[in-house]
Short mmCIF file of C-alpha atoms and ligand atoms in Angstrom, two decimals:
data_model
loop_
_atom_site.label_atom_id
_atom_site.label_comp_id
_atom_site.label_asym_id
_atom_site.label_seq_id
_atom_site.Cartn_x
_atom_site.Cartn_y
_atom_site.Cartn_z
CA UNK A 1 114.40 -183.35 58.92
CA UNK A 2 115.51 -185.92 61.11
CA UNK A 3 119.00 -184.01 61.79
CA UNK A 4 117.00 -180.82 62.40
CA UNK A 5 115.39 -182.51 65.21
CA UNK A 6 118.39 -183.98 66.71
CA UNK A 7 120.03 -180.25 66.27
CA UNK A 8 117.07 -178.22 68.39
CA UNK A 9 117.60 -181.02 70.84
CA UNK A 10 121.19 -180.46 71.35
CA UNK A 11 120.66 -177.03 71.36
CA UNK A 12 117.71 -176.91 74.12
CA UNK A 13 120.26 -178.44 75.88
CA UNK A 14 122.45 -176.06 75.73
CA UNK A 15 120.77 -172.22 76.49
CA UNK A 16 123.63 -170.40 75.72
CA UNK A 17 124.65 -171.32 72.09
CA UNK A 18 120.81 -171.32 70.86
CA UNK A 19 120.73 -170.92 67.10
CA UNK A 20 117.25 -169.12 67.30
CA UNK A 21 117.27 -169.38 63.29
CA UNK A 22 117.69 -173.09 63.14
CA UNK A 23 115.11 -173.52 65.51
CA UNK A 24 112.76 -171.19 64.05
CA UNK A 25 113.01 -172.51 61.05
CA UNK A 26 112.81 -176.05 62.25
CA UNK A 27 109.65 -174.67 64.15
CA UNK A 28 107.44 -173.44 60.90
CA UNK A 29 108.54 -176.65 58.67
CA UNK A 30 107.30 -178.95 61.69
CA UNK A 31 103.93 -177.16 61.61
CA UNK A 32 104.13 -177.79 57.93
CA UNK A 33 104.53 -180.73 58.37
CA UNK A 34 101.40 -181.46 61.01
CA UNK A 35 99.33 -180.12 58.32
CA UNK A 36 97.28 -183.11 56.96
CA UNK A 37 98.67 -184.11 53.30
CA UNK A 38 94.96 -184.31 52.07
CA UNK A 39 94.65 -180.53 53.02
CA UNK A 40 98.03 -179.30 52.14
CA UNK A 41 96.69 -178.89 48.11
CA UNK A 42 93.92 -176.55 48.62
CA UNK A 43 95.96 -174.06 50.91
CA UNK A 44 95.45 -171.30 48.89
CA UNK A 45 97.86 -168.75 51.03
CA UNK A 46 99.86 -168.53 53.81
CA UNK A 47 101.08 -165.27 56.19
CA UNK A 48 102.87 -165.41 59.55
CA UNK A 49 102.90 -163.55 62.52
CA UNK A 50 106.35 -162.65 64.41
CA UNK A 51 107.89 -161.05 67.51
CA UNK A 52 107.58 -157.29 67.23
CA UNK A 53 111.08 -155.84 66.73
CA UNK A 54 113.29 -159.05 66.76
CA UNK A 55 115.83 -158.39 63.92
CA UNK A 56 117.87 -160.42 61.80
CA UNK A 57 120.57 -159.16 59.38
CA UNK A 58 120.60 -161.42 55.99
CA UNK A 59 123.53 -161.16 52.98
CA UNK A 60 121.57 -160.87 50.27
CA UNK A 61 123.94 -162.43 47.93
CA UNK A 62 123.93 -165.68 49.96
CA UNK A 63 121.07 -166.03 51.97
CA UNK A 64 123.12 -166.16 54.94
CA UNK A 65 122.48 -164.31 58.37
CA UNK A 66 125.36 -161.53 59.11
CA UNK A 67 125.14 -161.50 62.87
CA UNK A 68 123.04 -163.52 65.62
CA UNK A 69 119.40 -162.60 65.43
CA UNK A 70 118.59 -159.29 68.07
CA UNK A 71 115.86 -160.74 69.91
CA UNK A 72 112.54 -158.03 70.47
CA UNK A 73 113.75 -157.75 74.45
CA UNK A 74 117.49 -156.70 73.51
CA UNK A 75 118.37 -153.78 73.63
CA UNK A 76 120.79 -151.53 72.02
CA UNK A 77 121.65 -148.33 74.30
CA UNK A 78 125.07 -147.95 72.49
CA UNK A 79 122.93 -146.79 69.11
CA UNK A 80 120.79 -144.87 71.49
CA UNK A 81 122.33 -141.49 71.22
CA UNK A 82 122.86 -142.05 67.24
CA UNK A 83 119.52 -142.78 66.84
CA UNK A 84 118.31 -139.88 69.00
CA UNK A 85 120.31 -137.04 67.05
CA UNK A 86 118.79 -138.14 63.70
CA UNK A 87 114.80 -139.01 64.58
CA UNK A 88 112.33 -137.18 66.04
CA UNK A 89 112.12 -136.37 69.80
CA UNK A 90 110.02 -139.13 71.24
CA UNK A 91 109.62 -141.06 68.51
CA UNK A 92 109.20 -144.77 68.53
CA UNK A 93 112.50 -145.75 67.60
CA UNK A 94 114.03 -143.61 69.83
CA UNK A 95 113.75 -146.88 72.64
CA UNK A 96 117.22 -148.84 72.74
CA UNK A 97 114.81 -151.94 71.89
CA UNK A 98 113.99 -150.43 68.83
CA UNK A 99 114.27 -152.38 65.41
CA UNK A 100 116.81 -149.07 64.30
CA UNK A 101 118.44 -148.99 67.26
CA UNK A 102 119.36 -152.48 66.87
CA UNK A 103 120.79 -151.89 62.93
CA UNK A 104 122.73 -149.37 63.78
CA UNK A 105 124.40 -151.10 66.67
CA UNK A 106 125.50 -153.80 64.12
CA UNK A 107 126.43 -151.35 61.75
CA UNK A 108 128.68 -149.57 63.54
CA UNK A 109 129.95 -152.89 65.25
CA UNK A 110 130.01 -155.29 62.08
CA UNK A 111 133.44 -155.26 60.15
CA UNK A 112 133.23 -156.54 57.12
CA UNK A 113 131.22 -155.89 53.69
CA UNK A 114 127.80 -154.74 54.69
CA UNK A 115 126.87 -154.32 50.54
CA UNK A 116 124.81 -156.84 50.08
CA UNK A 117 123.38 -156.40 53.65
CA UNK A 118 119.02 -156.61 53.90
CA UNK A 119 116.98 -156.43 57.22
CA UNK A 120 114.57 -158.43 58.08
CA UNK A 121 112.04 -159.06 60.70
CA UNK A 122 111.41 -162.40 62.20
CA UNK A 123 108.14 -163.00 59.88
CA UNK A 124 109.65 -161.48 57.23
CA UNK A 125 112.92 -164.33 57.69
CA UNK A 126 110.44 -167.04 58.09
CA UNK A 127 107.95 -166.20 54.94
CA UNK A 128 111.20 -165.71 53.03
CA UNK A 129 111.93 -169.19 53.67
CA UNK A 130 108.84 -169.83 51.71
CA UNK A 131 108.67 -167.48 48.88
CA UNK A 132 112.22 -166.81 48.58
CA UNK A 133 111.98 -162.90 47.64
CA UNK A 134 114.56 -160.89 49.92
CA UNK A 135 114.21 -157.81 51.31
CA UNK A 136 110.06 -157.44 51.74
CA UNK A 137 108.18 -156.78 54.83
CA UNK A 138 104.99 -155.29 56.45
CA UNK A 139 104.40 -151.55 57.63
CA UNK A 140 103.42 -152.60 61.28
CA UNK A 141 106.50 -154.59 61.71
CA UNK A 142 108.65 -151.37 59.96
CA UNK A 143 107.08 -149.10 62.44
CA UNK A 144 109.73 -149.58 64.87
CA UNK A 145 112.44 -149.31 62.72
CA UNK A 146 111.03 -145.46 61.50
CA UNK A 147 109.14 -146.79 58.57
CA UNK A 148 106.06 -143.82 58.44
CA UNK A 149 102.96 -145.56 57.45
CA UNK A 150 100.82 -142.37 57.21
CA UNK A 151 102.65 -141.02 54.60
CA UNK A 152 103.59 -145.08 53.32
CA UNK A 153 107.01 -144.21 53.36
CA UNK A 154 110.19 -144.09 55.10
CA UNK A 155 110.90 -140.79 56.77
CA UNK A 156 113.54 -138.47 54.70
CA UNK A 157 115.66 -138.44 58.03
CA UNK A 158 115.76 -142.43 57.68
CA UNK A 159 116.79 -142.24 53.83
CA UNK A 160 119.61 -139.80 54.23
CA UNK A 161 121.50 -142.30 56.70
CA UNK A 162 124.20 -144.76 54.82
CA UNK A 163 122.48 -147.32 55.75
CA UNK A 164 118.98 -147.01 54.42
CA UNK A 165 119.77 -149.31 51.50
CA UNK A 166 119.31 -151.99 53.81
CA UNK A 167 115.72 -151.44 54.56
CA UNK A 168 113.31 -153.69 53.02
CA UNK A 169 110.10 -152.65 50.80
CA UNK A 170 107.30 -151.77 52.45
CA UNK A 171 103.74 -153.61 51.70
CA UNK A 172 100.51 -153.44 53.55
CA UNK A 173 100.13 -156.97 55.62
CA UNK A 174 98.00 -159.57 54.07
CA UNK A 175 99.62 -158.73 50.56
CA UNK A 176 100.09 -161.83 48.25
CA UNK A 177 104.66 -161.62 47.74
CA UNK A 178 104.68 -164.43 45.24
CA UNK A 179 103.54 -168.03 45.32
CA UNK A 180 105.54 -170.27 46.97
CA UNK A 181 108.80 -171.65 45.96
CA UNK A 182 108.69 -174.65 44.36
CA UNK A 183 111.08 -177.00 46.30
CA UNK A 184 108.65 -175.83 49.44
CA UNK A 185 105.91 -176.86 47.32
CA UNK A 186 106.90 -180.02 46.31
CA UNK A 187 108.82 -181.11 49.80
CA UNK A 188 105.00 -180.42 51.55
CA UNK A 189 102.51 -181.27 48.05
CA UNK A 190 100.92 -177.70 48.49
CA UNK A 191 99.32 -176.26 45.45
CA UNK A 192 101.79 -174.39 42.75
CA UNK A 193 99.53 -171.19 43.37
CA UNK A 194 99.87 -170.85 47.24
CA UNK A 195 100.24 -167.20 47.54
CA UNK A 196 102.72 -166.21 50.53
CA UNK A 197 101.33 -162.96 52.14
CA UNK A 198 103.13 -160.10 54.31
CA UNK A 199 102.92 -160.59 57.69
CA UNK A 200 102.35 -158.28 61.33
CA UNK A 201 103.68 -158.39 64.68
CA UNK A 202 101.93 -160.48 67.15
CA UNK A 203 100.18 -158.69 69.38
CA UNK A 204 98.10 -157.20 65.43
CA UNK A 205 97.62 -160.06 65.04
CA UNK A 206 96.16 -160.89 68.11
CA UNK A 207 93.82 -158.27 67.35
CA UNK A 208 93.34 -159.22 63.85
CA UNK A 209 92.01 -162.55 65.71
CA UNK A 210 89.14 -161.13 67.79
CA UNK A 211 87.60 -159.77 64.42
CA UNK A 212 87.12 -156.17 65.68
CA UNK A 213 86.90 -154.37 62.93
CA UNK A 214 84.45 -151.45 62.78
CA UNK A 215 86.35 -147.88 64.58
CA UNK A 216 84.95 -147.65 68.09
CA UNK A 217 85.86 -151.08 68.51
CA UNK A 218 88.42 -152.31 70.91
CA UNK A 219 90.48 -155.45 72.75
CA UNK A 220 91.30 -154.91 76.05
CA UNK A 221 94.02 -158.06 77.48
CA UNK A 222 93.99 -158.94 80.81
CA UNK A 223 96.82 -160.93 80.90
CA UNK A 224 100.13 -160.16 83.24
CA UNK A 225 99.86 -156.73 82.26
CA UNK A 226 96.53 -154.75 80.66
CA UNK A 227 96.90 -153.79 77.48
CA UNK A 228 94.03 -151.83 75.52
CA UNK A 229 94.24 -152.01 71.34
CA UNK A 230 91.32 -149.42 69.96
CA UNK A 231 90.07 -148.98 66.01
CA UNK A 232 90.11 -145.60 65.35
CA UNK A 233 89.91 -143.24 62.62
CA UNK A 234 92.16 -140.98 63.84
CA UNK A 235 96.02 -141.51 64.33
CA UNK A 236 97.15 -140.95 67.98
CA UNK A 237 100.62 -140.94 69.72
CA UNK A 238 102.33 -139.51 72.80
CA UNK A 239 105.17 -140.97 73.94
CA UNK A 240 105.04 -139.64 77.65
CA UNK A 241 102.16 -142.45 77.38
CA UNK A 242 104.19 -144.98 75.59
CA UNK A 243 100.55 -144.62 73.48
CA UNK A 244 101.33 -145.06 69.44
CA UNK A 245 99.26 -146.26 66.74
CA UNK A 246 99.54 -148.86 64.28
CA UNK A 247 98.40 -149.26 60.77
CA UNK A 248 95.17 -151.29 59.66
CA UNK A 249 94.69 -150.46 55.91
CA UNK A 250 92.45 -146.88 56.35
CA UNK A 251 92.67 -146.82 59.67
CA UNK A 252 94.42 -146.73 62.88
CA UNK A 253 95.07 -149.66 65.70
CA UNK A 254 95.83 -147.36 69.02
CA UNK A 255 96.83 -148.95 71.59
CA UNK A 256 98.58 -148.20 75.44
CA UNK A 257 99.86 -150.98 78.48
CA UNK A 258 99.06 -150.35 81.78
CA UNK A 259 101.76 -152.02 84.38
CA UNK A 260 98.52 -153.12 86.19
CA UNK A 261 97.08 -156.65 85.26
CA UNK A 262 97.19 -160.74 86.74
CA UNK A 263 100.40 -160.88 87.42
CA UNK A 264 99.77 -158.62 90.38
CA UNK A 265 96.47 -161.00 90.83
CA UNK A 266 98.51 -164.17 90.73
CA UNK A 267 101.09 -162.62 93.52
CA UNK A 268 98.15 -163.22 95.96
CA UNK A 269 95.81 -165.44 94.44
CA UNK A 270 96.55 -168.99 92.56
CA UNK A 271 93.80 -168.89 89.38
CA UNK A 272 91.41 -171.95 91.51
CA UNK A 273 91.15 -169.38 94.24
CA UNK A 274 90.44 -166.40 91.68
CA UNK A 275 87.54 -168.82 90.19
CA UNK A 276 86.08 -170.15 93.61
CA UNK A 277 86.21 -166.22 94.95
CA UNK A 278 84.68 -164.65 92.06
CA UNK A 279 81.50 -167.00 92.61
CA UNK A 280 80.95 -164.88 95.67
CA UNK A 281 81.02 -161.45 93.68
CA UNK A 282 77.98 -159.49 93.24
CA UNK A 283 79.34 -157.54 89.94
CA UNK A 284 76.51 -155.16 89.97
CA UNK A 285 77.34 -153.59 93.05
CA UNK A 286 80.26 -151.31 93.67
CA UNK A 287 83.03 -152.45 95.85
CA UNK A 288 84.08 -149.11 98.07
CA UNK A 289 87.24 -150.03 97.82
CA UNK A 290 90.40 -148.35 95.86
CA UNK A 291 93.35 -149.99 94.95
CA UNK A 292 96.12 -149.15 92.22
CA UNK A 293 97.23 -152.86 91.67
CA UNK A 294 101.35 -152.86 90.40
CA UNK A 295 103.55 -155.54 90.73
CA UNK A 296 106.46 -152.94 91.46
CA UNK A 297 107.17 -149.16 91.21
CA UNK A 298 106.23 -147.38 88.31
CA UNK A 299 103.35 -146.41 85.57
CA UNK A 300 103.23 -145.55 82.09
CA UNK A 301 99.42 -145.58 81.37
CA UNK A 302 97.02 -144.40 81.66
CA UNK A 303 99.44 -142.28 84.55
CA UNK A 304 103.36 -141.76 83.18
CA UNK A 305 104.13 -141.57 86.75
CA UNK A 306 107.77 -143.27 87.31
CA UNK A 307 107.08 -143.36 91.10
CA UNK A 308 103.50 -144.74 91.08
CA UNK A 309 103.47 -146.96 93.87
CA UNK A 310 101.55 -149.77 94.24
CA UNK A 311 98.18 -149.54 96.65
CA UNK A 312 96.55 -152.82 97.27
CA UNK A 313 95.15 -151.72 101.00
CA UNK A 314 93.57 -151.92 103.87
CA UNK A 315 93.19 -155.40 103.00
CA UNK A 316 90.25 -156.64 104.08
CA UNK A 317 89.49 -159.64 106.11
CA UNK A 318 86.70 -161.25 103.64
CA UNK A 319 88.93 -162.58 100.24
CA UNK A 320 85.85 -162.39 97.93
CA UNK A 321 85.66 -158.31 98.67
CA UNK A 322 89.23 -158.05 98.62
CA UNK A 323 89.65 -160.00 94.79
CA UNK A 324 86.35 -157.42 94.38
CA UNK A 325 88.06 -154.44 94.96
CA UNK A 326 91.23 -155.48 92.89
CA UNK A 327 89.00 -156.47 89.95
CA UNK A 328 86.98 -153.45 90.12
CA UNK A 329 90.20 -150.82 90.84
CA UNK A 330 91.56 -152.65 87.14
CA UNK A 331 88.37 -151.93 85.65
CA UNK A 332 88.83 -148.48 86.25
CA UNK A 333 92.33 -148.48 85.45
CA UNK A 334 90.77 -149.77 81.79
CA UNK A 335 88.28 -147.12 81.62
CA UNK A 336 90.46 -144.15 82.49
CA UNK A 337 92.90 -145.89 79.59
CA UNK A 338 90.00 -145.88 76.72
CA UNK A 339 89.14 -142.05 78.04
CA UNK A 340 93.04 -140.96 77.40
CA UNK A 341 93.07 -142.25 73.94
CA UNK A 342 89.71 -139.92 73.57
CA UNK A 343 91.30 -136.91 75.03
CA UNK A 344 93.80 -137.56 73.30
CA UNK A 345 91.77 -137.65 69.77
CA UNK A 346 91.29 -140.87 68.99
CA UNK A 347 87.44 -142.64 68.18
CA UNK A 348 85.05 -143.25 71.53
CA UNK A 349 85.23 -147.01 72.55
CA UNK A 350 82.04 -148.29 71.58
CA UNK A 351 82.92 -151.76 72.06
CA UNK A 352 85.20 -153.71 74.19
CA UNK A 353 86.49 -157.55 73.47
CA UNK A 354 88.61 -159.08 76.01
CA UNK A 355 91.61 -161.61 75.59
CA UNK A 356 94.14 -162.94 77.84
CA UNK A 357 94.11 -164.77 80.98
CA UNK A 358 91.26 -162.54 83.29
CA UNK A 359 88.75 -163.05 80.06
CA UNK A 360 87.42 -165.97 81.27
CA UNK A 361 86.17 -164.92 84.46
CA UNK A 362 82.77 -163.76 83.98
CA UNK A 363 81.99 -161.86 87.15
CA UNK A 364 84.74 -159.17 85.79
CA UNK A 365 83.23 -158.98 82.65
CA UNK A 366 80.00 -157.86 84.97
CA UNK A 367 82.06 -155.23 86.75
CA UNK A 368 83.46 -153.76 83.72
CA UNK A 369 80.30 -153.34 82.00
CA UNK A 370 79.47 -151.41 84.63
CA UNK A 371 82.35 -149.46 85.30
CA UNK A 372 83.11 -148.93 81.58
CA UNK A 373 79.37 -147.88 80.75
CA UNK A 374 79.72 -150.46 77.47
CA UNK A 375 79.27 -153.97 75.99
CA UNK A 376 82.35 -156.04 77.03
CA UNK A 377 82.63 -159.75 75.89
CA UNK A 378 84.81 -162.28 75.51
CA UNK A 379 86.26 -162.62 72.20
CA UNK A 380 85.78 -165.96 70.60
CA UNK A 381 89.11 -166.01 68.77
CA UNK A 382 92.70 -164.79 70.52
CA UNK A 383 95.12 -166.67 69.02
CA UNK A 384 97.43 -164.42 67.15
CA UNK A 385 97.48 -167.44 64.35
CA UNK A 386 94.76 -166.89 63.64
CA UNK A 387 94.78 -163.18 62.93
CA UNK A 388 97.82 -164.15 60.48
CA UNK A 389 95.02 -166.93 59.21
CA UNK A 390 92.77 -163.86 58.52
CA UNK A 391 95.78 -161.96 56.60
CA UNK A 392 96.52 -164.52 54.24
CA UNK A 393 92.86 -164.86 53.43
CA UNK A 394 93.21 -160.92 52.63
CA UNK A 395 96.21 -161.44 50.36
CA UNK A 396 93.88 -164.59 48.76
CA UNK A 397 91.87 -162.94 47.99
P1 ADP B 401 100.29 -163.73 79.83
O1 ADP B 401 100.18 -164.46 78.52
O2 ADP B 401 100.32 -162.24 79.74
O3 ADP B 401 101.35 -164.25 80.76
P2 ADP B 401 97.67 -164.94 80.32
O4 ADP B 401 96.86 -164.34 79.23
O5 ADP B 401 98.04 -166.37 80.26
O6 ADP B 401 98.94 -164.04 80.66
O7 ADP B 401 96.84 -164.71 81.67
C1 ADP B 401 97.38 -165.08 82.91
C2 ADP B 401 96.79 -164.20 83.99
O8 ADP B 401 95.39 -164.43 84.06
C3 ADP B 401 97.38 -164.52 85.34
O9 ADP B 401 98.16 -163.43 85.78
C4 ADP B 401 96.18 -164.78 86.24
O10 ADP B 401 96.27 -164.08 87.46
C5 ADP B 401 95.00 -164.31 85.41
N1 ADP B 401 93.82 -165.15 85.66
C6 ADP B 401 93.74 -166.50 85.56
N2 ADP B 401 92.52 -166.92 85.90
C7 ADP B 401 91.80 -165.82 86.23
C8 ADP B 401 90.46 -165.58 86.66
N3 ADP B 401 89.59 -166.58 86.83
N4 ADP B 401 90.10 -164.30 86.90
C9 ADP B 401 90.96 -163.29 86.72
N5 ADP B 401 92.22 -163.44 86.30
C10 ADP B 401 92.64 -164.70 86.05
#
């Protein structure tokens, strides 16, 4: 253990040669570590949450990674055009960041034996480490590597590729793999019938945590961006949008991201300014004024307008109408988001939780309520741990 430290110190030091495994690895053991010993025998089951489309290549024969992890921000434009003749038109993958656009770079690129070869997500590497089963993993981290969760299989475009024998097995998250492997369980004293669970990504999770779970329900963020996640019954996707859906057992987690959000608040406010200014809001009136608050050029949703510029005047000279008008021109950013994902068939918000950084202030709650025509609260859970916390409890069960 005591090496492992000294090893993620040396490498902080050093940016460039990282060993993201090593210090993901050295990561989860710490927290196993925190754990109290008195509690570590009645954990009945563990899951983990991990980075959306960050992929590592494992020999299945040896345990041992093939290539550098691809982190969930790389991307792969070389597999682009590959990936584009075989899926699809607009499909998810079909985004150089994509979890298949990222295995078929390092196919074509890697030189030696690829037999043995398995993919893995990050959550899928790190529960590994615990139940020791290779090649197992989630449908909501498979979406973006073409993995069709309507039809709970991959896509016979996908299986025809000389590849495909890479891809792991496909289980709904929260699904009890095995029970944990016994060095694991006797290095920490856990119980010989901890069950280790399939994971999600982390912004399900995140979801997962705010314990919305009826359709109509919904959890807008307001963090640097706004991002709206909605229960729905029905399956929606358009890709001019960037608006796809995720699976949640029988139904469907929709979701869109507006470029709109704090970080464009933060540009001209610091957060004890946001707080003292809001005091002066009256959220049940309407401010007259329209804004379209971007940090740069460009919007996906609820416009796919590559040009959208931002508007954030006349400014005016009072700072309490001017936050005011930036809240409430969000606000309506939100509500034209939830009324896409209607038009474009997916169940009527009934219900809106918020997360992220703008949840606390309780004066935009006000406006939104208004402006939205619905309940909006702050959700007393966020933490995408413990959304995984509510998956292993699932597979526990
Ligand atoms: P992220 O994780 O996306 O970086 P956070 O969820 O930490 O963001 O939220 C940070 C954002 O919250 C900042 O952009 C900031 O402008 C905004 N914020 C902080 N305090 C307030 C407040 N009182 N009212 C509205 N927005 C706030």
């Amino acid at each position: 253990m005591l090496k492992e430290r000294e090893n993620i110190l040396y490498l902080r030091k050093n940016e460039e040669t990282v060993d993201w495994l090593q210090s993901w690895k050295f990561t989860l053991f710490s927290l196993l570590e925190d754990l109290p010993e008195t509690l570590r025998q009645h954990i009945a089951s563990i899951s983990i949450d991990g980075t959306s489309a960050t992929t590592i290549i494992i020999d299945s024969a040896s345990g041992e990674p093939l290539s550098e992890p691809f982190l969930y921000n790389e991307s792969c434009p070389d597999a682009l055009p590959a990936v584009k003749a075989i899926a699809p038109a607009y499909h998810t993958v079909c985004s150089g960041s994509s979890t298949l656009c990222k295995l078929v770079s390092w196919w074509n690129s890697y030189e030696s034996s690829k037999e043995s070869a398995v993919l893995m997500h990050q959550s899928d590497w790190l529960l590994w480490l615990l139940h020791g089963k290779l090649g197992v993993s989630d449908y909501n981290n498979a979406l973006k590597v073409g993995y069709d969760p309507e039809n709970d299989c991959y896509p016979t475009w996908l299986r025809a590729q000389p590849y495909s024998y890479v891809l792991p097995l496909i289980q709904a998250p929260g699904t009890s793999i095995s029970v944990i492997k016994e060095d694991i369980q006797t290095r920490f004293g856990f119980s010989k019938d901890c069950s280790i669970c399939t994971g999600t990504t982390d912004s399900i999770a995140a979801f997962l945590a705010a314990r919305a779970t009826q359709p109509g329900k919904a959890v807008t963020s307001l963090g640097s961006t706004l991002a709206i996640k909605l229960l729905s019954t029905k399956k929606v996707d358009d890709a001019r949008f960037g608006v796809y859906s995720h699976r949640l057992d029988d139904q469907w987690l929709v979701g869109g991201a507006s470029n709109t959000g704090g970080a464009v608040l933060r540009k001209i406010f610091t957060d004890e300014q946001l707080e003292r200014l809001s005091e002066q809001i009256n959220p049940l009136e309407a401010s007259p004024l329209d804004y379209y608050p971007l940090q740069g050029v460009g919007e996906r949703f609820p416009v796919a307008d590559p040009d959208l510029k931002p508007r954030l005047d006349p400014r005016p000279e009072n700072d309490a109408e001017y936050l005011h008008g930036i809240l409430e021109s969000i606000a309506h950013i939100e509500a034209k988001g939830y009324k896409l994902l209607k038009d474009l068939g997916a169940t009527p918000v009934e219900e809106v939780f918020t997360a992220g950084g703008g949840s606390k202030n309780a004066k935009w709650i006000r406006i939104r309520e208004r402006v939205l025509g619905l309940p909006v609260c702050k959700a007393l859970q966020t933490e995408a741990a413990y959304g995984a916390a509510l998956l292993a409890l699932k597979g526990a069960e």
